[in-house]
């Protein structure tokens, strides 16, 4: 079938080292929708973790390593995508704010997409396949803070609700993980306390699936759920629905 778009997937450190199935699901879903997918040649951390720690020198170093590679892809007509909202936010908003005169940064920012933002564009063009094999039922969906601030609208919910017999129940609160806040022993108790209202909602909703576009937030919520039920990234749920 004819290709309807082409995407360069910035796979992110988290997907490379912790949950590679998320990046795999992005690729499978895009290819199922006749989108060509490539991976950047040389990929380094987006810099968000260093920015949150105030290490601006390393942020600059990483910018100098990533931007030329991504700019080349943008100029070749590729949309650029990352499966973790923090990485998308870094390239879309944070680096342009830090380097307002850098034209290469602007080009990359203009090409960058959240996965469901891109899928929604395909849907509006009439190019998103809706040959879903599996309904999802009720989905408790934590709306990631770093996705909300991008002001792209509820694209994840809108795409998942194209699936028959699927209802997405959004929860818009901080998960409590907040970068490294949820993995440091001196702050873990506070991170868990912040997570409790979301955990209560997930338990009350008795959802068939739950998760977040931010996989770290999803795991943090999972660690606080007494049921022990595993979190599911929305792109994994979409892959499940397609049966691919």
Coordinates of N, CA and C in Angstrom, one line a residue:
X1 N 0.8 -1.2 0.0 CA 0.0 0.0 0.0 C 0.9 1.2 0.0
X2 N 0.3 2.3 -0.5 CA 1.0 3.6 -0.6 C 1.3 4.2 0.8
X3 N 2.6 4.6 1.0 CA 3.0 5.3 2.2 C 2.2 6.6 2.4
X4 N 1.7 6.8 3.6 CA 1.0 8.0 3.9 C 1.8 9.0 4.7
X5 N 3.0 8.7 5.1 CA 3.8 9.6 5.9 C 5.1 8.9 6.2
X6 N 6.0 9.7 6.8 CA 7.3 9.1 7.2 C 7.7 9.8 8.5
X7 N 8.2 8.9 9.5 CA 8.5 9.3 10.8 C 9.9 8.9 11.2
X8 N 10.6 9.8 11.9 CA 11.9 9.4 12.5 C 11.6 9.3 14.0
X9 N 11.8 8.1 14.5 CA 11.4 7.8 15.9 C 12.7 8.0 16.8
X10 N 12.6 9.0 17.7 CA 13.7 9.2 18.7 C 13.3 8.3 19.8
X11 N 14.0 7.2 20.0 CA 13.5 6.1 20.8 C 13.6 6.4 22.3
X12 N 14.4 7.3 22.7 CA 14.5 7.8 24.1 C 15.3 6.8 25.0
X13 N 16.0 7.3 26.0 CA 16.8 6.4 26.9 C 15.9 5.5 27.6
X14 N 14.7 5.9 28.0 CA 13.8 5.1 28.8 C 13.4 3.9 28.0
X15 N 13.0 4.1 26.8 CA 12.5 3.0 25.9 C 13.7 2.1 25.5
X16 N 14.9 2.6 25.3 CA 16.0 1.8 25.0 C 16.5 0.9 26.1
X17 N 16.4 1.4 27.3 CA 17.0 0.6 28.4 C 16.0 0.0 29.4
X18 N 14.8 0.5 29.4 CA 13.8 0.0 30.4 C 12.6 -0.8 29.8
X19 N 12.0 -0.1 28.8 CA 10.8 -0.8 28.2 C 10.8 -0.6 26.7
X20 N 11.7 -1.4 26.1 CA 11.8 -1.3 24.6 C 10.5 -1.7 23.9
X21 N 9.6 -2.4 24.5 CA 8.4 -2.8 23.9 C 7.5 -1.6 23.5
X22 N 7.7 -0.4 24.2 CA 6.9 0.8 23.9 C 7.4 1.3 22.5
X23 N 8.7 1.4 22.3 CA 9.1 1.9 21.0 C 8.7 0.9 19.9
X24 N 8.8 -0.4 20.3 CA 8.4 -1.4 19.3 C 6.9 -1.3 18.9
X25 N 6.1 -0.9 19.9 CA 4.7 -0.7 19.6 C 4.4 0.5 18.7
X26 N 5.2 1.6 19.0 CA 5.1 2.8 18.1 C 5.4 2.4 16.7
X27 N 6.5 1.7 16.5 CA 6.9 1.3 15.1 C 5.8 0.4 14.5
X28 N 5.3 -0.6 15.2 CA 4.3 -1.5 14.7 C 3.0 -0.8 14.3
X29 N 2.6 0.1 15.2 CA 1.3 0.8 14.9 C 1.5 1.7 13.7
X30 N 2.6 2.4 13.6 CA 2.9 3.3 12.5 C 2.9 2.5 11.2
X31 N 3.7 1.4 11.2 CA 3.8 0.6 10.0 C 2.5 0.0 9.6
X32 N 1.6 -0.4 10.6 CA 0.3 -0.9 10.3 C -0.5 0.2 9.6
X33 N -0.2 1.4 9.8 CA -0.9 2.5 9.2 C -0.2 3.1 8.0
X34 N 0.7 2.3 7.4 CA 1.4 2.6 6.2 C 2.3 3.9 6.3
X35 N 2.9 4.0 7.5 CA 3.9 5.1 7.7 C 5.3 4.5 7.7
X36 N 6.2 5.1 6.9 CA 7.6 4.7 6.9 C 8.2 5.1 8.2
X37 N 9.0 4.2 8.9 CA 9.7 4.6 10.2 C 11.2 4.4 10.0
X38 N 11.9 5.4 10.5 CA 13.4 5.2 10.6 C 13.8 5.6 12.0
X39 N 15.0 5.2 12.3 CA 15.6 5.6 13.6 C 16.8 6.5 13.3
X40 N 16.9 7.6 14.1 CA 18.1 8.5 13.9 C 19.4 7.7 14.1
X41 N 20.4 8.1 13.3 CA 21.7 7.4 13.3 C 22.4 7.5 14.7
X42 N 22.6 8.6 15.2 CA 23.3 8.8 16.5 C 22.3 9.5 17.5
X43 N 21.9 8.8 18.5 CA 20.9 9.4 19.4 C 21.5 9.5 20.8
X44 N 21.2 10.6 21.4 CA 21.7 10.8 22.8 C 20.5 11.3 23.7
X45 N 20.6 11.3 25.0 CA 19.6 11.7 25.9 C 19.1 13.1 25.4
X46 N 17.8 13.3 25.5 CA 17.2 14.6 25.1 C 17.7 15.8 26.0
X47 N 18.1 15.5 27.2 CA 18.6 16.5 28.1 C 17.6 16.9 29.2
X48 N 16.4 16.4 29.1 CA 15.4 16.8 30.2 C 15.9 16.5 31.6
X49 N 16.4 15.3 31.8 CA 16.8 15.0 33.2 C 17.9 15.9 33.7
X50 N 18.8 16.3 32.8 CA 19.9 17.2 33.2 C 19.3 18.6 33.4
X51 N 18.3 19.0 32.6 CA 17.7 20.3 32.8 C 17.0 20.4 34.1
X52 N 16.4 19.4 34.5 CA 15.7 19.3 35.8 C 16.6 19.4 37.0
X53 N 17.9 19.0 36.8 CA 18.9 19.1 37.8 C 19.7 20.3 37.7
X54 N 19.4 21.2 36.7 CA 20.2 22.4 36.6 C 21.5 22.3 35.9
X55 N 21.8 21.2 35.3 CA 23.1 21.0 34.6 C 23.0 21.5 33.2
X56 N 23.1 22.8 33.0 CA 22.9 23.4 31.7 C 24.0 23.1 30.7
X57 N 25.2 22.9 31.3 CA 26.3 22.6 30.4 C 26.1 21.3 29.7
X58 N 25.6 20.3 30.4 CA 25.3 19.0 29.7 C 24.2 19.1 28.8
X59 N 23.1 19.9 29.2 CA 22.0 20.1 28.3 C 22.5 20.7 26.9
X60 N 23.4 21.6 27.0 CA 24.0 22.2 25.8 C 24.8 21.2 25.0
X61 N 25.5 20.4 25.6 CA 26.3 19.4 25.0 C 25.4 18.4 24.2
X62 N 24.3 18.0 24.9 CA 23.4 17.0 24.3 C 22.6 17.7 23.1
X63 N 22.3 18.9 23.3 CA 21.7 19.7 22.2 C 22.6 19.7 20.9
X64 N 23.8 19.9 21.1 CA 24.8 20.0 20.0 C 25.0 18.6 19.3
X65 N 24.7 17.6 20.1 CA 24.8 16.2 19.5 C 23.6 15.8 18.8
X66 N 22.4 16.2 19.3 CA 21.1 15.7 18.8 C 20.6 16.5 17.6
X67 N 20.7 17.8 17.8 CA 20.0 18.7 16.8 C 20.4 18.6 15.4
X68 N 21.7 18.5 15.1 CA 22.1 18.4 13.7 C 21.5 17.1 13.0
X69 N 21.5 16.0 13.7 CA 21.0 14.7 13.2 C 19.5 14.9 13.0
X70 N 18.8 15.4 13.9 CA 17.3 15.6 13.8 C 16.9 16.6 12.8
X71 N 17.7 17.7 12.7 CA 17.5 18.7 11.6 C 17.6 18.1 10.2
X72 N 18.6 17.3 10.0 CA 18.7 16.6 8.7 C 17.5 15.8 8.4
X73 N 17.0 15.1 9.3 CA 15.8 14.3 9.1 C 14.5 15.2 8.8
X74 N 14.4 16.3 9.6 CA 13.3 17.2 9.4 C 13.3 17.8 8.0
X75 N 14.5 18.1 7.5 CA 14.7 18.7 6.2 C 14.4 17.6 5.1
X76 N 14.5 16.4 5.4 CA 14.2 15.3 4.5 C 12.7 14.9 4.5
X77 N 12.0 15.7 5.3 CA 10.5 15.5 5.3 C 10.0 14.6 6.3
X78 N 10.8 14.2 7.3 CA 10.3 13.3 8.3 C 9.7 14.1 9.5
X79 N 8.5 13.6 9.9 CA 8.0 14.0 11.2 C 8.9 13.3 12.3
X80 N 9.2 14.0 13.4 CA 10.0 13.4 14.4 C 9.1 13.1 15.6
X81 N 9.4 12.0 16.3 CA 8.5 11.5 17.3 C 9.3 10.9 18.4
X82 N 8.8 11.0 19.7 CA 9.3 10.2 20.8 C 8.1 9.7 21.6
X83 N 8.3 8.6 22.2 CA 7.2 7.9 22.9 C 7.1 8.4 24.4
X84 N 8.0 9.2 24.8 CA 7.9 9.7 26.2 C 7.7 11.2 26.2
X85 N 6.6 11.7 26.8 CA 6.2 13.1 26.7 C 7.3 14.1 27.1
X86 N 8.1 13.7 28.1 CA 9.2 14.6 28.5 C 10.2 14.9 27.4
X87 N 10.5 13.9 26.6 CA 11.4 14.1 25.5 C 10.8 15.0 24.4
X88 N 9.5 14.7 24.1 CA 8.8 15.6 23.2 C 8.8 17.0 23.6
X89 N 8.5 17.2 24.9 CA 8.5 18.6 25.5 C 9.8 19.2 25.4
X90 N 10.9 18.5 25.6 CA 12.2 19.1 25.6 C 12.5 19.7 24.2
X91 N 12.2 18.9 23.1 CA 12.5 19.4 21.8 C 11.5 20.4 21.3
X92 N 10.3 20.2 21.7 CA 9.2 21.1 21.2 C 9.2 22.5 21.9
X93 N 9.5 22.5 23.2 CA 9.3 23.8 24.0 C 10.5 24.2 24.7
X94 N 11.2 23.3 25.5 CA 12.2 23.7 26.4 C 13.5 24.2 25.6
X95 N 13.9 23.5 24.6 CA 15.1 23.9 23.9 C 14.8 25.2 23.1
X96 N 13.6 25.3 22.4 CA 13.4 26.6 21.8 C 13.3 27.8 22.8
X97 N 12.9 27.6 24.0 CA 12.9 28.6 25.0 C 14.4 29.0 25.4
X98 N 15.2 28.0 25.5 CA 16.6 28.2 25.9 C 17.5 28.8 24.8
X99 N 17.1 28.4 23.5 CA 17.9 28.8 22.4 C 17.0 29.5 21.3
X100 N 16.4 30.7 21.7 CA 15.4 31.3 20.8 C 16.0 31.7 19.5
X101 N 17.3 31.9 19.3 CA 17.9 32.4 18.1 C 18.4 31.2 17.2
X102 N 18.3 30.0 17.7 CA 18.9 28.8 17.0 C 17.8 28.3 16.0
X103 N 18.1 28.5 14.7 CA 17.2 28.1 13.7 C 17.0 26.6 13.6
X104 N 18.1 25.9 13.8 CA 18.1 24.4 13.8 C 17.2 23.9 14.8
X105 N 17.2 24.5 16.0 CA 16.3 24.1 17.1 C 14.9 24.3 16.7
X106 N 14.6 25.4 16.1 CA 13.2 25.8 15.7 C 12.7 24.8 14.6
X107 N 13.6 24.4 13.7 CA 13.2 23.4 12.7 C 12.8 22.1 13.3
X108 N 13.6 21.6 14.2 CA 13.4 20.3 14.9 C 12.1 20.4 15.7
X109 N 11.9 21.5 16.4 CA 10.7 21.7 17.2 C 9.4 21.6 16.4
X110 N 9.5 22.3 15.2 CA 8.3 22.3 14.3 C 8.0 20.9 13.8
X111 N 9.0 20.0 13.7 CA 8.8 18.7 13.2 C 8.4 17.7 14.2
X112 N 8.5 18.0 15.5 CA 8.4 17.1 16.6 C 6.9 16.8 16.9
X113 N 6.6 15.5 17.2 CA 5.2 15.1 17.5 C 5.1 14.2 18.6
X114 N 4.1 14.3 19.4 CA 3.6 13.2 20.3 C 3.0 12.1 19.4
X115 N 3.2 10.8 19.8 CA 2.7 9.8 18.9 C 1.2 9.9 18.6
X116 N 0.4 10.2 19.6 CA -1.1 10.2 19.4 C -1.5 11.5 18.7
X117 N -0.7 12.6 18.9 CA -0.9 13.8 18.1 C -0.7 13.5 16.6
X118 N 0.3 12.7 16.2 CA 0.5 12.3 14.9 C -0.6 11.4 14.3
X119 N -0.9 10.4 15.2 CA -2.0 9.5 14.7 C -3.3 10.2 14.5
X120 N -3.6 11.3 15.3 CA -4.8 12.0 15.2 C -4.8 12.8 13.9
X121 N -3.6 13.3 13.5 CA -3.5 14.0 12.2 C -3.8 13.0 11.0
X122 N -3.3 11.8 11.2 CA -3.6 10.7 10.2 C -5.1 10.5 10.1
X123 N -5.8 10.5 11.3 CA -7.2 10.2 11.4 C -8.0 11.3 10.7
X124 N -7.6 12.6 10.9 CA -8.3 13.7 10.3 C -8.1 13.7 8.8
X125 N -7.0 13.1 8.3 CA -6.7 13.0 6.9 C -7.5 11.9 6.2
X126 N -8.1 11.0 7.1 CA -8.7 9.8 6.6 C -7.7 8.6 6.4
X127 N -6.5 8.7 6.9 CA -5.5 7.7 6.7 C -5.3 6.8 7.9
X128 N -6.0 6.9 9.0 CA -5.8 6.0 10.1 C -6.7 4.8 10.0
X129 N -6.1 3.7 10.0 CA -6.8 2.4 9.9 C -7.6 2.2 11.2
X130 N -8.8 1.7 11.1 CA -9.7 1.4 12.2 C -10.1 0.0 12.2
X131 N -9.3 -0.9 11.7 CA -9.6 -2.3 11.6 C -9.2 -3.0 12.9
X132 N -9.8 -2.5 14.0 CA -9.5 -3.0 15.4 C -10.0 -4.4 15.6
X133 N -9.3 -5.3 16.2 CA -9.7 -6.7 16.5 C -10.1 -6.9 17.9
X134 N -9.7 -6.0 18.8 CA -9.9 -6.2 20.2 C -10.4 -5.0 20.9
X135 N -11.6 -5.0 21.6 CA -12.0 -3.9 22.3 C -11.3 -3.8 23.6
X136 N -11.2 -2.6 24.2 CA -10.4 -2.4 25.4 C -11.2 -2.3 26.7
X137 N -12.6 -2.0 26.5 CA -13.4 -1.9 27.7 C -13.2 -0.5 28.3
X138 N -13.1 -0.5 29.7 CA -12.8 0.7 30.4 C -11.3 0.9 30.6
X139 N -10.8 2.1 30.3 CA -9.4 2.4 30.5 C -9.3 3.6 31.4
X140 N -8.6 3.4 32.6 CA -8.2 4.5 33.4 C -6.9 5.1 32.9
X141 N -7.0 6.4 32.5 CA -5.9 7.0 31.8 C -5.4 8.2 32.5
X142 N -4.2 8.1 33.0 CA -3.5 9.2 33.7 C -2.9 10.1 32.6
X143 N -3.3 11.4 32.6 CA -2.9 12.3 31.6 C -1.5 12.9 32.1
X144 N -0.5 12.6 31.4 CA 0.9 13.0 31.9 C 1.0 14.6 31.9
X145 N 1.7 15.1 32.9 CA 1.8 16.6 33.0 C 2.6 17.1 31.8
X146 N 3.7 16.4 31.4 CA 4.5 16.9 30.3 C 3.9 16.8 29.0
X147 N 2.8 16.1 28.9 CA 2.0 16.0 27.7 C 0.9 17.1 27.7
X148 N 0.3 17.3 28.9 CA -0.8 18.3 29.0 C -0.2 19.7 28.7
X149 N 1.0 20.0 29.1 CA 1.6 21.4 28.9 C 1.9 21.7 27.4
X150 N 1.8 20.6 26.6 CA 2.1 20.8 25.2 C 0.8 21.4 24.4
X151 N -0.3 21.4 25.1 CA -1.5 22.0 24.6 C -2.0 21.4 23.3
X152 N -1.9 20.0 23.2 CA -2.3 19.4 21.9 C -3.7 18.8 22.1
X153 N -4.3 18.9 23.2 CA -5.6 18.3 23.4 C -5.6 16.9 23.8
X154 N -6.7 16.3 24.0 CA -6.8 14.9 24.5 C -6.7 13.9 23.4
X155 N -5.6 13.9 22.7 CA -5.4 13.1 21.4 C -5.4 11.6 21.8
X156 N -4.7 11.2 22.9 CA -4.7 9.8 23.2 C -6.1 9.3 23.5
X157 N -6.9 10.0 24.2 CA -8.2 9.6 24.5 C -9.1 9.5 23.2
X158 N -8.9 10.5 22.4 CA -9.7 10.5 21.1 C -9.4 9.3 20.2
X159 N -8.1 9.0 20.1 CA -7.7 7.8 19.3 C -8.2 6.5 19.9
X160 N -8.0 6.3 21.2 CA -8.4 5.0 21.9 C -9.9 4.9 21.8
X161 N -10.7 6.0 21.9 CA -12.1 5.8 21.8 C -12.7 5.6 20.4
X162 N -11.8 5.5 19.4 CA -12.3 5.1 18.1 C -12.5 3.6 18.1
X163 N -11.9 2.9 19.1 CA -12.0 1.4 19.3 C -13.4 1.1 19.8
X164 N -14.1 0.2 19.2 CA -15.4 -0.2 19.6 C -15.4 -0.6 21.1
X165 N -16.5 -0.3 21.8 CA -16.7 -0.7 23.2 C -15.5 -0.3 24.1
X166 N -15.0 0.9 23.9 CA -13.8 1.4 24.7 C -14.2 2.8 25.2
X167 N -14.1 2.9 26.5 CA -14.3 4.2 27.2 C -13.0 4.5 28.0
X168 N -12.5 5.7 27.7 CA -11.3 6.2 28.4 C -11.7 7.2 29.5
X169 N -11.3 6.9 30.7 CA -11.6 7.8 31.8 C -10.3 8.5 32.3
X170 N -10.2 9.8 31.9 CA -9.0 10.6 32.1 C -8.8 11.0 33.6
X171 N -7.6 11.0 34.1 CA -7.3 11.5 35.4 C -6.2 12.5 35.3
X172 N -6.5 13.8 35.6 CA -5.5 14.9 35.4 C -5.0 15.3 36.7
X173 N -4.0 14.6 37.2 CA -3.3 15.0 38.5 C -1.9 14.5 38.3
X174 N -1.0 15.2 39.1 CA 0.4 14.7 39.1 C 0.5 13.3 39.7
X175 N 1.3 12.5 39.0 CA 1.5 11.1 39.6 C 2.3 11.0 40.8
X176 N 3.1 12.1 41.0 CA 4.0 12.1 42.1 C 5.5 11.7 41.8
X177 N 5.6 11.1 40.6 CA 7.0 10.6 40.3 C 8.0 11.7 40.1
X178 N 7.5 12.7 39.2 CA 8.3 13.9 39.0 C 9.8 13.8 38.8
X179 N 10.1 13.2 37.7 CA 11.6 13.0 37.4 C 12.2 12.0 38.4
X180 N 13.1 12.4 39.2 CA 13.8 11.5 40.1 C 13.1 11.5 41.5
X181 N 12.1 12.3 41.7 CA 11.4 12.4 43.0 C 10.9 11.1 43.5
X182 N 10.4 10.2 42.6 CA 9.9 9.0 43.0 C 10.9 7.8 43.1
X183 N 12.2 8.1 42.9 CA 13.1 7.0 43.1 C 14.2 7.4 44.1
X184 N 14.1 8.5 44.8 CA 15.1 8.9 45.8 C 14.5 8.5 47.2
X185 N 15.3 7.9 48.0 CA 14.7 7.4 49.3 C 14.2 8.6 50.2
X186 N 14.9 9.7 50.0 CA 14.4 10.9 50.9 C 13.1 11.5 50.5
X187 N 12.7 11.2 49.2 CA 11.4 11.8 48.7 C 10.4 10.8 48.3
X188 N 10.7 9.5 48.4 CA 9.8 8.5 47.9 C 8.5 8.5 48.7
X189 N 8.5 8.7 50.0 CA 7.3 8.7 50.8 C 6.3 9.8 50.3
X190 N 6.9 11.0 49.9 CA 6.1 12.1 49.5 C 5.5 11.8 48.1
X191 N 6.4 11.2 47.2 CA 5.9 10.8 45.9 C 4.7 9.8 46.0
X192 N 4.8 8.9 46.9 CA 3.7 7.9 47.1 C 2.5 8.6 47.6
X193 N 2.6 9.6 48.4 CA 1.5 10.3 49.0 C 0.7 11.1 47.9
X194 N 1.5 11.7 47.0 CA 0.9 12.4 45.9 C 0.2 11.5 44.9
X195 N 0.7 10.3 44.8 CA 0.0 9.3 43.9 C -1.3 8.8 44.4
X196 N -1.5 8.8 45.7 CA -2.7 8.2 46.3 C -4.1 8.6 45.7
X197 N -4.3 9.9 45.4 CA -5.6 10.2 44.8 C -5.9 9.5 43.5
X198 N -4.8 9.4 42.7 CA -4.9 8.8 41.4 C -5.2 7.3 41.6
X199 N -4.4 6.7 42.5 CA -4.6 5.2 42.8 C -6.0 4.9 43.2
X200 N -6.5 5.8 44.0 CA -7.9 5.6 44.5 C -8.9 5.7 43.3
X201 N -8.7 6.6 42.4 CA -9.6 6.7 41.2 C -9.5 5.5 40.4
X202 N -8.3 5.0 40.2 CA -8.1 3.7 39.3 C -8.8 2.6 40.0
X203 N -8.7 2.5 41.3 CA -9.3 1.3 42.0 C -10.9 1.5 42.0
X204 N -11.3 2.7 42.1 CA -12.8 2.9 42.1 C -13.4 2.7 40.7
X205 N -12.6 3.0 39.7 CA -13.1 2.8 38.3 C -13.1 1.4 37.9
X206 N -12.4 0.5 38.6 CA -12.3 -0.9 38.3 C -12.1 -1.1 36.8
X207 N -11.1 -0.4 36.3 CA -10.9 -0.4 34.8 C -10.3 -1.8 34.3
X208 N -10.5 -2.0 33.1 CA -9.9 -3.2 32.4 C -8.4 -3.0 32.2
X209 N -8.1 -1.7 31.9 CA -6.7 -1.3 31.7 C -6.4 0.0 32.4
X210 N -5.2 0.3 32.7 CA -4.8 1.7 33.2 C -3.4 1.9 32.8
X211 N -3.1 3.2 32.7 CA -1.7 3.6 32.3 C -1.6 5.1 32.0
X212 N -0.5 5.5 31.5 CA -0.1 6.9 31.3 C 0.8 6.9 30.1
X213 N 0.7 8.1 29.3 CA 1.6 8.3 28.2 C 3.0 8.4 28.8
X214 N 3.2 8.8 30.0 CA 4.5 8.8 30.7 C 4.7 7.5 31.3
X215 N 5.6 6.6 30.8 CA 5.7 5.3 31.3 C 6.3 5.2 32.7
X216 N 7.1 6.2 33.1 CA 7.6 6.3 34.5 C 6.4 6.6 35.4
X217 N 5.5 7.4 35.1 CA 4.3 7.7 35.9 C 3.5 6.4 36.0
X218 N 3.4 5.7 34.9 CA 2.6 4.5 34.9 C 3.2 3.4 35.9
X219 N 4.5 3.3 35.9 CA 5.1 2.3 36.8 C 5.0 2.8 38.3
X220 N 5.1 4.1 38.5 CA 4.9 4.6 39.8 C 3.5 4.3 40.4
X221 N 2.5 4.5 39.5 CA 1.2 4.2 40.0 C 1.0 2.7 40.2
X222 N 1.6 1.9 39.4 CA 1.6 0.4 39.5 C 2.2 0.0 40.9
X223 N 3.3 0.7 41.3 CA 3.9 0.3 42.5 C 3.1 0.7 43.7
X224 N 2.1 1.6 43.5 CA 1.2 2.0 44.6 C -0.2 1.3 44.6
X225 N -0.4 0.5 43.6 CA -1.7 -0.2 43.5 C -1.6 -1.5 44.3
X226 N -2.6 -1.7 45.2 CA -2.5 -2.9 46.0 C -2.9 -4.2 45.2
X227 N -3.6 -4.0 44.1 CA -4.0 -5.1 43.2 C -2.9 -5.8 42.5
X228 N -1.8 -5.0 42.3 CA -0.6 -5.6 41.6 C -0.8 -5.6 40.1
X229 N -1.9 -5.1 39.6 CA -2.2 -5.1 38.2 C -1.2 -4.2 37.4
X230 N -0.7 -4.7 36.3 CA 0.3 -4.1 35.6 C -0.2 -2.9 34.8
X231 N 0.6 -1.8 34.7 CA 0.3 -0.7 33.9 C 0.4 -1.0 32.4
X232 N -0.3 -0.3 31.5 CA -0.2 -0.5 30.1 C 0.0 0.9 29.4
X233 N 1.0 1.1 28.7 CA 1.2 2.3 27.9 C 0.1 2.4 26.9
X234 N -0.5 3.6 26.6 CA -1.6 3.7 25.6 C -1.2 3.2 24.2
X235 N 0.1 3.3 23.8 CA 0.5 2.8 22.5 C 0.5 1.3 22.5
X236 N 0.8 0.7 23.6 CA 0.7 -0.8 23.7 C -0.8 -1.2 23.6
X237 N -1.7 -0.4 24.2 CA -3.1 -0.7 24.2 C -3.6 -0.6 22.7
X238 N -3.2 0.4 22.0 CA -3.6 0.5 20.6 C -3.1 -0.6 19.8
X239 N -1.8 -1.1 20.0 CA -1.3 -2.2 19.3 C -2.1 -3.5 19.7
X240 N -2.5 -3.6 20.9 CA -3.4 -4.7 21.3 C -4.7 -4.7 20.6
X241 N -5.3 -3.5 20.5 CA -6.6 -3.4 19.8 C -6.4 -3.8 18.3
X242 N -5.3 -3.4 17.7 CA -5.1 -3.7 16.3 C -4.8 -5.2 16.1
X243 N -4.4 -5.9 17.2 CA -4.0 -7.3 17.1 C -2.7 -7.5 16.3
X244 N -1.7 -6.6 16.5 CA -0.5 -6.7 15.8 C 0.7 -6.9 16.7

